[in-house]
Tab-separated table of C-alpha atoms (C1' of nucleotides) in Angstrom:
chain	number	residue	atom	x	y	z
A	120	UNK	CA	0.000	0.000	0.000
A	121	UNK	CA	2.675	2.701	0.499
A	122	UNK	CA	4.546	1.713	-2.965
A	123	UNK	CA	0.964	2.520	-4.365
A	124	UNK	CA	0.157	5.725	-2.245
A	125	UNK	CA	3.938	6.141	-3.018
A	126	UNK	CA	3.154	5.779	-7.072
A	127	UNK	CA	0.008	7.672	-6.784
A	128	UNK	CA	1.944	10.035	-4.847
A	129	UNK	CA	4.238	10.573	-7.624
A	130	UNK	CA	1.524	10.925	-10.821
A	131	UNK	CA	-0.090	13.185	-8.698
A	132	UNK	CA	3.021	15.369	-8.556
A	133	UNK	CA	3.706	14.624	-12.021
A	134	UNK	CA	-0.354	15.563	-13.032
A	135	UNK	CA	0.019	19.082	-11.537
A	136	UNK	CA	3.617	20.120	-12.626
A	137	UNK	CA	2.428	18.777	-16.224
A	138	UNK	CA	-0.377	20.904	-15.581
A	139	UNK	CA	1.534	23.924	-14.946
A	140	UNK	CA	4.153	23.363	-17.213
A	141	UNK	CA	1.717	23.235	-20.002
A	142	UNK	CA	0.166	26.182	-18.876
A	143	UNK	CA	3.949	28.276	-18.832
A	144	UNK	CA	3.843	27.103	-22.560
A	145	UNK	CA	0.488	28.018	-23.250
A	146	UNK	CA	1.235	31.793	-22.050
A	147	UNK	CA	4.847	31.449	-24.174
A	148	UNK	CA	2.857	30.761	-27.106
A	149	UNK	CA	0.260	33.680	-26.541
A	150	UNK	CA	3.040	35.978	-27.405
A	151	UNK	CA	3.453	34.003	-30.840
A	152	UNK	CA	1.320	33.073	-34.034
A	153	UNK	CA	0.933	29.315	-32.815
A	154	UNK	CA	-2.505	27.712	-34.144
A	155	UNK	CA	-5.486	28.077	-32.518
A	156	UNK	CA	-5.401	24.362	-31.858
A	157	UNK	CA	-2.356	24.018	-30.083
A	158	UNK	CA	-3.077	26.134	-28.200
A	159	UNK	CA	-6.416	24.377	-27.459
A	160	UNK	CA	-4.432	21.068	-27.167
A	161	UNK	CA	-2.580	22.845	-24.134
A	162	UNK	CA	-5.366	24.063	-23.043
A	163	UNK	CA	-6.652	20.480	-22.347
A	164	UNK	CA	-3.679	19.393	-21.425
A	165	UNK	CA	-3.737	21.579	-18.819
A	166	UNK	CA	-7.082	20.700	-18.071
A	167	UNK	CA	-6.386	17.316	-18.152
A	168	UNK	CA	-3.643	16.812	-15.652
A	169	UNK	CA	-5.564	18.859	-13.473
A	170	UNK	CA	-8.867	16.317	-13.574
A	171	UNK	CA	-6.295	13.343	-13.157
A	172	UNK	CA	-4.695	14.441	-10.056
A	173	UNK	CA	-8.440	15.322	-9.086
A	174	UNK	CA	-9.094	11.989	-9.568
A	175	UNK	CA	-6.075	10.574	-7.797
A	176	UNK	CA	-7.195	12.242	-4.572
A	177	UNK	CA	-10.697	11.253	-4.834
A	178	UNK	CA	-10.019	7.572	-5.570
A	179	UNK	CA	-7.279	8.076	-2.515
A	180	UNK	CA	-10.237	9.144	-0.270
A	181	UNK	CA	-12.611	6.501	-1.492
A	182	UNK	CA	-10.324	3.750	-1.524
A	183	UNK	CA	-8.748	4.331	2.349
A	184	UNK	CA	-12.278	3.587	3.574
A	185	UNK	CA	-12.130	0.467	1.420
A	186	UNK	CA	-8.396	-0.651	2.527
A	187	UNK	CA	-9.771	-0.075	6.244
A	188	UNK	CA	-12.230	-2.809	5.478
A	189	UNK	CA	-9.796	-4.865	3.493
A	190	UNK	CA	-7.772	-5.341	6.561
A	191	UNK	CA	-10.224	-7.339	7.734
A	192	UNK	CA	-10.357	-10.140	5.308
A	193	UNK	CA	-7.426	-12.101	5.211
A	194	UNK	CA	-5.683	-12.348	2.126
A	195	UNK	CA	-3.998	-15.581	0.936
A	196	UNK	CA	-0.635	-16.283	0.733
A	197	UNK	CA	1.364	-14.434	-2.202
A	198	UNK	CA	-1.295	-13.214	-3.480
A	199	UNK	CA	-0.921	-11.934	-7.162
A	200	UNK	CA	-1.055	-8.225	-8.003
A	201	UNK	CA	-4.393	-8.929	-9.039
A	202	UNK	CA	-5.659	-9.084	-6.227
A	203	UNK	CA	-5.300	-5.326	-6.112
A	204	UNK	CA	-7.721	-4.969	-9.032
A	205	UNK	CA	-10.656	-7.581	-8.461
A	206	UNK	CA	-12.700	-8.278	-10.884
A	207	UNK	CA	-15.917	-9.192	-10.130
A	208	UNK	CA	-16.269	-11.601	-13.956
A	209	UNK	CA	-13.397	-14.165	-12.462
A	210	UNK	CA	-14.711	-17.145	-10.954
A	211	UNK	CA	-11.684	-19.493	-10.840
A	212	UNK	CA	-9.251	-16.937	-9.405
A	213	UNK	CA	-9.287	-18.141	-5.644
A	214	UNK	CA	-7.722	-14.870	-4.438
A	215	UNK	CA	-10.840	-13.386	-5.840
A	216	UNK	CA	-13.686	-15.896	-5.571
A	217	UNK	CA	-12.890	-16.609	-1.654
A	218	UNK	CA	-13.897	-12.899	-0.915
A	219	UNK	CA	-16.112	-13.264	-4.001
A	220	UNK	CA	-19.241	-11.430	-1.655
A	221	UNK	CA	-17.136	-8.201	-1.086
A	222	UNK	CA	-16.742	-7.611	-4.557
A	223	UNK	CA	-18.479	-4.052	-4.288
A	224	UNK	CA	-16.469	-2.938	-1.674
A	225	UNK	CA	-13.104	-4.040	-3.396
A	226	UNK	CA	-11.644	-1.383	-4.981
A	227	UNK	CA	-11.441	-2.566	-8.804
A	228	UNK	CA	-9.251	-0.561	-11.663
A	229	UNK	CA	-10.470	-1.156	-15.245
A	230	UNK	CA	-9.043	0.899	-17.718
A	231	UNK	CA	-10.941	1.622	-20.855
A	232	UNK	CA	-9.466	2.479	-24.088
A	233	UNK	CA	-10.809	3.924	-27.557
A	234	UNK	CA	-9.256	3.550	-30.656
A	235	UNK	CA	-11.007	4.209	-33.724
A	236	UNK	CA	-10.486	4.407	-37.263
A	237	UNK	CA	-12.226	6.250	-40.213
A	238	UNK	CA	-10.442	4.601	-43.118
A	239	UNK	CA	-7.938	2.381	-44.036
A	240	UNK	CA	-7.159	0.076	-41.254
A	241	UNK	CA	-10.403	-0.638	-39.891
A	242	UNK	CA	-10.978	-1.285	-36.352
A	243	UNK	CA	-8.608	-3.046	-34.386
A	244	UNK	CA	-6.196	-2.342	-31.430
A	245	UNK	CA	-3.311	-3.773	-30.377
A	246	UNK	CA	-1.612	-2.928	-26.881
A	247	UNK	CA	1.292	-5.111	-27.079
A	248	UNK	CA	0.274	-8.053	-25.213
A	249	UNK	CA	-0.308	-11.736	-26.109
A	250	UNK	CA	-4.544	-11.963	-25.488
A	251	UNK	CA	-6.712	-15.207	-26.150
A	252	UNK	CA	-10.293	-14.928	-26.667
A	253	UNK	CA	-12.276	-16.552	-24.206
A	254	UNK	CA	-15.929	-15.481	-24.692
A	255	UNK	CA	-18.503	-13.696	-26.401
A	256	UNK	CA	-21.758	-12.285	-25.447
A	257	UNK	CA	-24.317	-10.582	-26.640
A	258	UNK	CA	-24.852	-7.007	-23.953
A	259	UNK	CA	-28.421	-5.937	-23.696
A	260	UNK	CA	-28.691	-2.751	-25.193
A	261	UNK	CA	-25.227	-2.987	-27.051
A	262	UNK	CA	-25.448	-3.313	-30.631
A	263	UNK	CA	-22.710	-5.423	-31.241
A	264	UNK	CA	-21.077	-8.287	-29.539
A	265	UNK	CA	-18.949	-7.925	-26.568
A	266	UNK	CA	-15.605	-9.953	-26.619
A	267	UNK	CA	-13.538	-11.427	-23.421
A	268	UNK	CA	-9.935	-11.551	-24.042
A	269	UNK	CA	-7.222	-12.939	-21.358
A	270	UNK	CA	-3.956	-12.828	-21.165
A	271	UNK	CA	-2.351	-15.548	-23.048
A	272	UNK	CA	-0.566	-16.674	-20.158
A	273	UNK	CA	-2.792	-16.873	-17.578
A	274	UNK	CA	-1.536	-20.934	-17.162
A	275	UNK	CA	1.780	-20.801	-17.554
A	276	UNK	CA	2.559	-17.901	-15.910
A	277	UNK	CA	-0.551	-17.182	-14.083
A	278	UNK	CA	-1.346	-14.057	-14.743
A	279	UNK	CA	-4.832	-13.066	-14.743
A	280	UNK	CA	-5.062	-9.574	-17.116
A	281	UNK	CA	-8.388	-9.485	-18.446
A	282	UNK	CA	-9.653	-7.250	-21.094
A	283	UNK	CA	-13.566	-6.755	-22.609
A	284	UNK	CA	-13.712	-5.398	-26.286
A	285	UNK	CA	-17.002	-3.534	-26.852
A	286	UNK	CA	-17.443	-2.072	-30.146
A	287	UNK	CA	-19.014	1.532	-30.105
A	288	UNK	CA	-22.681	1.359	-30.882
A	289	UNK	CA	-22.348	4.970	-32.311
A	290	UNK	CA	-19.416	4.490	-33.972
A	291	UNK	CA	-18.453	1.235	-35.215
A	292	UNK	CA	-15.300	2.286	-35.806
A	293	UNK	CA	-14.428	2.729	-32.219
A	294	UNK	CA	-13.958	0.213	-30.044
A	295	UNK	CA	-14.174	0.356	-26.022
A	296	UNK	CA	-11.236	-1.540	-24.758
A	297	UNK	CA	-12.129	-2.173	-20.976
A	298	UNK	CA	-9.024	-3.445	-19.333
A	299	UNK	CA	-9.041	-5.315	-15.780
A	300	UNK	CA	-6.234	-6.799	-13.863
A	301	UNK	CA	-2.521	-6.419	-14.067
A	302	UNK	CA	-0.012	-8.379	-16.010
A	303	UNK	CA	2.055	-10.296	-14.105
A	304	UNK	CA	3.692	-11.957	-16.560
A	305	UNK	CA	6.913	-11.368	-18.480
A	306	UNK	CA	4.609	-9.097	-21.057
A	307	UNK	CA	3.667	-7.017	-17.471
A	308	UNK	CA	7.344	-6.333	-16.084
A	309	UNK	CA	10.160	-4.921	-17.723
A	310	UNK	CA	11.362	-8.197	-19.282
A	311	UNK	CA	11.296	-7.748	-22.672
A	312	UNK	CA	8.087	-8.843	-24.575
A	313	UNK	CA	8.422	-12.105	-25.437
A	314	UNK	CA	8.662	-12.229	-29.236
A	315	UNK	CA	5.977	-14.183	-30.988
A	316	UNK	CA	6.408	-16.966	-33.557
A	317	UNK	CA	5.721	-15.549	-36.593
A	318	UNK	CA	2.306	-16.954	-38.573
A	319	UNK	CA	1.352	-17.838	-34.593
A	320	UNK	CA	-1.164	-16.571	-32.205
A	321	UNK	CA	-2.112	-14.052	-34.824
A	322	UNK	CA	-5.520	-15.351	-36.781
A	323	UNK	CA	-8.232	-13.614	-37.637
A	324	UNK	CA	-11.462	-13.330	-35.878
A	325	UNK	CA	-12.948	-15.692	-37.625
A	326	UNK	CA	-16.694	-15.133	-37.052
A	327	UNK	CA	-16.517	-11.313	-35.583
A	328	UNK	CA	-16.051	-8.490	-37.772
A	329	UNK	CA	-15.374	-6.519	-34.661
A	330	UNK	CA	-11.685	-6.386	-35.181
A	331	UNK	CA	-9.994	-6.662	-38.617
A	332	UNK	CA	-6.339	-7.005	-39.514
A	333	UNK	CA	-4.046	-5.889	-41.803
A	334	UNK	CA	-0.316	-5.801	-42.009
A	335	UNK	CA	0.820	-2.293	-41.317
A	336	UNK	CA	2.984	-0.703	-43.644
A	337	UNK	CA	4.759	2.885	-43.491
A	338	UNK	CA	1.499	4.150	-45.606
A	339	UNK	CA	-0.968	2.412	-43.613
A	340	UNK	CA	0.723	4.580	-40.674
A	341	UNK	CA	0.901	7.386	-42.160
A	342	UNK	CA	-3.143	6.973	-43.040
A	343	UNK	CA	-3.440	6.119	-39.450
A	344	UNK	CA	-2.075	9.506	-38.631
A	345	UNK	CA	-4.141	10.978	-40.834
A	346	UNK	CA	-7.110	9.194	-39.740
A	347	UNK	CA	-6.887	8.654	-35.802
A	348	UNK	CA	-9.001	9.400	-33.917
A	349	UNK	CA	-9.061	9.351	-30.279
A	350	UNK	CA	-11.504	9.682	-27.429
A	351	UNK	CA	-11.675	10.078	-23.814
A	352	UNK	CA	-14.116	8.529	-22.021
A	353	UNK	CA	-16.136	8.913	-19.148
A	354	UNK	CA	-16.424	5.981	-16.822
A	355	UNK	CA	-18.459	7.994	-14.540
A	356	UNK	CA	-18.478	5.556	-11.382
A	357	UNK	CA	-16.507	3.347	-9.594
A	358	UNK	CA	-14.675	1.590	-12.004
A	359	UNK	CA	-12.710	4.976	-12.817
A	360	UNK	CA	-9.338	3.714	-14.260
A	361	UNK	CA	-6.748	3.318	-11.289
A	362	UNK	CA	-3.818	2.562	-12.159
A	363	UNK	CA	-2.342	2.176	-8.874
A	364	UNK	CA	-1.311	-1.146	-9.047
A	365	UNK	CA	0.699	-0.702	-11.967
A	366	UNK	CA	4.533	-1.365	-11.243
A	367	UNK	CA	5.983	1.834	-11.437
A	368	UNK	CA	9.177	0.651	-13.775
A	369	UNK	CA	5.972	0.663	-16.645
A	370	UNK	CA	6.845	4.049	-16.675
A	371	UNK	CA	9.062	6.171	-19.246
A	372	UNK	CA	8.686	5.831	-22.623
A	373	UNK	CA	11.153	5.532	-25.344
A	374	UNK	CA	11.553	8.201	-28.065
A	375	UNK	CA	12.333	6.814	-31.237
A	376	UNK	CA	12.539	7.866	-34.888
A	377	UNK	CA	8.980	5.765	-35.524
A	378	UNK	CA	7.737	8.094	-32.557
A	379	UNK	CA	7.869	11.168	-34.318
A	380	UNK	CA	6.763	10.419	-37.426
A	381	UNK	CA	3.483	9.930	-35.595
A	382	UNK	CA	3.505	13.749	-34.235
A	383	UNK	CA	0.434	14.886	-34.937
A	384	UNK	CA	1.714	17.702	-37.233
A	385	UNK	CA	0.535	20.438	-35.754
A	386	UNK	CA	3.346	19.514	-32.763
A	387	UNK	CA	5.852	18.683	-34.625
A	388	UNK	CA	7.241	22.418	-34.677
A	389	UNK	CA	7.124	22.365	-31.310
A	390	UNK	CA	9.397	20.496	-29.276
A	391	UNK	CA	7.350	20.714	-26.402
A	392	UNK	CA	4.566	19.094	-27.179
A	393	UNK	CA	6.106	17.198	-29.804
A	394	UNK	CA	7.702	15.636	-26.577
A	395	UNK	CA	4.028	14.866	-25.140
A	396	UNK	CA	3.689	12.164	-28.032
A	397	UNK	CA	5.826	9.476	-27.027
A	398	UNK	CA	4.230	6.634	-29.240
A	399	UNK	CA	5.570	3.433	-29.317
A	400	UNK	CA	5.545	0.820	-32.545
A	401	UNK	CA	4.252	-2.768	-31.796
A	402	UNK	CA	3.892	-5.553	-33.929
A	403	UNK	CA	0.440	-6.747	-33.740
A	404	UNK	CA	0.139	-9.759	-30.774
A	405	UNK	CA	-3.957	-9.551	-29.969
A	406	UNK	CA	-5.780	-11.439	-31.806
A	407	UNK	CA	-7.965	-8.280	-32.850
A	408	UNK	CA	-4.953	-6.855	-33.763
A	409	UNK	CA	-2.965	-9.406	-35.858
A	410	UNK	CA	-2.587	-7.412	-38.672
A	411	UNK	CA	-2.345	-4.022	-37.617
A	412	UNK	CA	-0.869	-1.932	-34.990
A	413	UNK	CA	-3.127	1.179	-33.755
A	414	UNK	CA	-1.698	4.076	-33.376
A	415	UNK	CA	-0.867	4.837	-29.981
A	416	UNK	CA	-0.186	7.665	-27.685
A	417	UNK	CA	0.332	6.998	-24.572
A	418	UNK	CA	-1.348	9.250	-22.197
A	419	UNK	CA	-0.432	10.180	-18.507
A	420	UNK	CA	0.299	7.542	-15.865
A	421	UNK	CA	-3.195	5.737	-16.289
A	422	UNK	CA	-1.942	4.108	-18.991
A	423	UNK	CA	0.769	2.696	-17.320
A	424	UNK	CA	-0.020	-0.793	-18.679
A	425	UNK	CA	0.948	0.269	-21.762
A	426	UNK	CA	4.199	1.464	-21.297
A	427	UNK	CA	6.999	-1.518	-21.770
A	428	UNK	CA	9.674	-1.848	-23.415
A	429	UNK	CA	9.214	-3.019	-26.993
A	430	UNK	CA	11.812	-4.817	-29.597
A	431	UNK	CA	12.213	-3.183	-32.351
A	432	UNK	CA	10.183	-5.341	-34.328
A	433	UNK	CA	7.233	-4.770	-32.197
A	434	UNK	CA	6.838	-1.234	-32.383
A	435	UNK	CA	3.316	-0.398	-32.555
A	436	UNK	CA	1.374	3.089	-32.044
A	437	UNK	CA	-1.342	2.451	-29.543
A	438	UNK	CA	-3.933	5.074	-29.206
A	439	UNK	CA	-5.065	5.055	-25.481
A	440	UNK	CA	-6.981	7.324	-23.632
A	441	UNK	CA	-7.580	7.049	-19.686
A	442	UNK	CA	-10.995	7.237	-18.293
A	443	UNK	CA	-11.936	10.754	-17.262
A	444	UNK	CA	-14.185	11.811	-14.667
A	445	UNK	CA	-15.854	14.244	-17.173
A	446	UNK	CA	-17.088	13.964	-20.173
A	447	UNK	CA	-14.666	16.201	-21.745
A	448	UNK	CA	-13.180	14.564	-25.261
A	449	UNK	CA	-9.937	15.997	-23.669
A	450	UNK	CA	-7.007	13.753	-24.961
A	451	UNK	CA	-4.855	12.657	-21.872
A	452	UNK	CA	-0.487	12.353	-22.559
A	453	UNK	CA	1.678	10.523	-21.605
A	454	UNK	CA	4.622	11.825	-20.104
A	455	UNK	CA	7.588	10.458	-18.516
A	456	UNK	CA	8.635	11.335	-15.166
A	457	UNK	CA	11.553	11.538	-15.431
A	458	UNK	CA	12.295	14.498	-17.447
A	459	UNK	CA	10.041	17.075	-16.405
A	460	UNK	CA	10.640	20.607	-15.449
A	461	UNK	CA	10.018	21.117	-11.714
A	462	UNK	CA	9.837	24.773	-10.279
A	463	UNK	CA	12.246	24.784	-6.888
A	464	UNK	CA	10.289	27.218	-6.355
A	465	UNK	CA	6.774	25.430	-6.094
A	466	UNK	CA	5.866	23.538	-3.096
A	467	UNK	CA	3.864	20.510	-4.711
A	468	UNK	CA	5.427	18.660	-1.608
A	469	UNK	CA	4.954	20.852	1.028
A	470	UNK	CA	2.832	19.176	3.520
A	471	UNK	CA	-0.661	20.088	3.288
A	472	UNK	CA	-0.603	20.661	-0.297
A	473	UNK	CA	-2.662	17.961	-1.248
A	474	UNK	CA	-4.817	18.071	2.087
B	162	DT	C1'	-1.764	-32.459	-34.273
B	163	DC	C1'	-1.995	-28.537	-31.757
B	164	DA	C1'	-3.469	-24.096	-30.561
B	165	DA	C1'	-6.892	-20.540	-30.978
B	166	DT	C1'	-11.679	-19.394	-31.477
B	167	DT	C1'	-16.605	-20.134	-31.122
B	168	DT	C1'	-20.624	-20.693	-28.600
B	169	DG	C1'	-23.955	-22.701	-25.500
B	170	DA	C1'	-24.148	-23.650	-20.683
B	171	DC	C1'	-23.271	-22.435	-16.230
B	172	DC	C1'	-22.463	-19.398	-12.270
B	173	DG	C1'	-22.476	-15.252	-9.374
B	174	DT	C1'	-24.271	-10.814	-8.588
B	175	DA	C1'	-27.627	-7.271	-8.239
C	15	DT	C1'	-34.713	-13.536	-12.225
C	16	DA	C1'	-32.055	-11.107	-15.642
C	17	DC	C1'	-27.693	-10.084	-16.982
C	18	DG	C1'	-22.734	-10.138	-17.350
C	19	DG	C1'	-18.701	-12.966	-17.099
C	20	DT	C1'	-16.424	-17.388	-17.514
C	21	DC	C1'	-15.989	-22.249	-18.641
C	22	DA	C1'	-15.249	-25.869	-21.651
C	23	DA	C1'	-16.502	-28.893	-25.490
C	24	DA	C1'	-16.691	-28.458	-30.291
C	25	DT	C1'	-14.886	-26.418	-34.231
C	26	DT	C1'	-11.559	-24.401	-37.184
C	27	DG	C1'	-7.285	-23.600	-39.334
C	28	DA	C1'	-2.283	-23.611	-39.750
DNA sequence: TCAATTTGACCGTA
DNA sequence: TACGGTCAAATTGA
């Protein structure tokens, strides 16, 4: 609990200097002939790192009432990471199913992703780990078919990452990527991701259109660019996207020559923000995903998941957006830690400040 | 032959 | 009791 309040700790730092540090640029670029949308793109930057660490401290309060209870039921043994982020869906996770009738009061992360497409590549999303479908069902009201994915190895290496691929009854471009549990497998730690056999693990849905495939080439990217779209969503209740339980080495991205080709082009003469969109290149590994990567930025610390070192020849863009708490289409970056401008002067640490 | 997907059945929760 | 989530046998394809 104190590496978490520790990590939380540390985006929520990192939320408000972001925050402020967007905001110094903003006023720079008053004083010059920078686009209208840039500056509008700052402008919900700014407002996005603010709602983040907003949500940090709420989920904080929420959650301490929750742990108080928690300390009540005895946990097993070595409990996996998961146990951090119960989901309610998992019957054969012991851990889970022996406190199965405090589900509601268990705190639970999900963390729900859009990508969408408007032409080329058609629908499909890739976030760098090894998934196997495990069921399909029909949601009342939903329109299409909602998928169950798991992490590939949930046996062998028992980990017990979950994800739930809704496609967008609005949109059936977009697809709602609903994320539960933490890798704790190889693909979840540092350790390199473990490189797939090729012509393996990859085949096409067979029977759902949800998710097509196509091998990405430089063009197909650069349509992707063209044609991204991304969205933030609005969980709206509980299951707001905590990433607490993340290990905190998922952090720090890697800039590479791939990344900024995928600059939106109204950064890329700015360093600054050009910065902001550290994308990453994957080779395809979900089956939704075989034949495509989806262009990804990674936003702030929520998508902490996401961020892991990839070979070379899994570079993929990943589009991901964390869960807001409003309903603001405000597109949420990820930024590194590590290299951010801190005022001396500002006392984000002084005690109190976040009280 | 093996691994991944499909799909109906089953289970737990609200 | 309805619904969402998971299981597992059957099916499919490499």
């Amino acid at each position: 609990m104190e590496n978490e309040w520790s990590w939380e700790h540390s985006t929520l730092i990192n939320e408000l200097i972001q925050g402020m540090e967007v905001a110094r640029r903003l006023k720079e670029d008053l004083r010059t002939p920078y686009p209208a949308d840039t500056r509008d793109l700052q402008v919900q930057m700014i407002l996005s790192s603010y709602e983040k660490a907003l949500q940090i401290l709420k989920w904080n309060e929420s959650t301490s009432k929750l742990q108080t209870m928690n300390r009540a039921v005895t946990l097993l043994p070595e409990s996996p990471p998961l146990s951090d982020d119960v989901d309610g869906g998992i019957q054969d996770h012991q851990e889970i199913k022996h406190d199965s009738k405090k589900r509601k009061i268990v705190p639970k992360w999900t963390d729900q992703v859009r990508v969408g497409f408007e032409s080329g590549l058609e629908g499909s999303h890739d976030d760098g780990y090894n998934w196997r479908k495990y069921g399909q069902k029909d949601i009342l009201g939903a329109k299409y078919p909602r998928s169950y994915y798991r992490c590939t190895f949930r046996n062998t290496q028992n980990c017990w990452a979950t994800k739930q691929v809704q496609r967008s009854d609005e949109d059936p471009t977009i697809f709602d990527i609903t994320y539960k549990g933490k890798h704790t497998c190889s693909q979840g730690s540092n350790a390199v991701l473990p490189l797939k056999s090729p012509g393996k693990q990859e085949k096409p849905d067979r029977h759902n259109n949800d998710i097509r495939h196509a091998q990405p080439s430089q063009e197909s990217f650069t349509k992707f660019r063209n044609t991204l779209t991304v969205r933030a969503d609005n969980l709206g209740n509980e299951e707001m996207a905590c990433p607490f339980t993340f290990p905190s080495t998922s952090f720090g991205c890697t800039t590479t020559q791939e990344n900024h080709s995928l600059i939106p082009s109204a950064f890329e003469n700015d360093s600054f923000l050009s910065s902001l969109f550290q994308t990453q290149y994957v080779s395809p590994t979900t089956p939704e995903s075989n034949y495509f990567s989806s262009p990804t930025f990674h936003m702030n610390g929520f998508d902490g998941i996401y961020n892991k070192p990839r070979s070379e020849s899994d570079i993929t863009e990943i589009i991901s957006t964390n869960t807001s708490a409003t309903n603001s289409p405000i597109p949420e970056f990820n930024f590194s830690l590590d290299p951010v401008e801190i005022d001396p002067n500002f006392p984000f640490n002084t005690p109190g400040f976040f009280s």
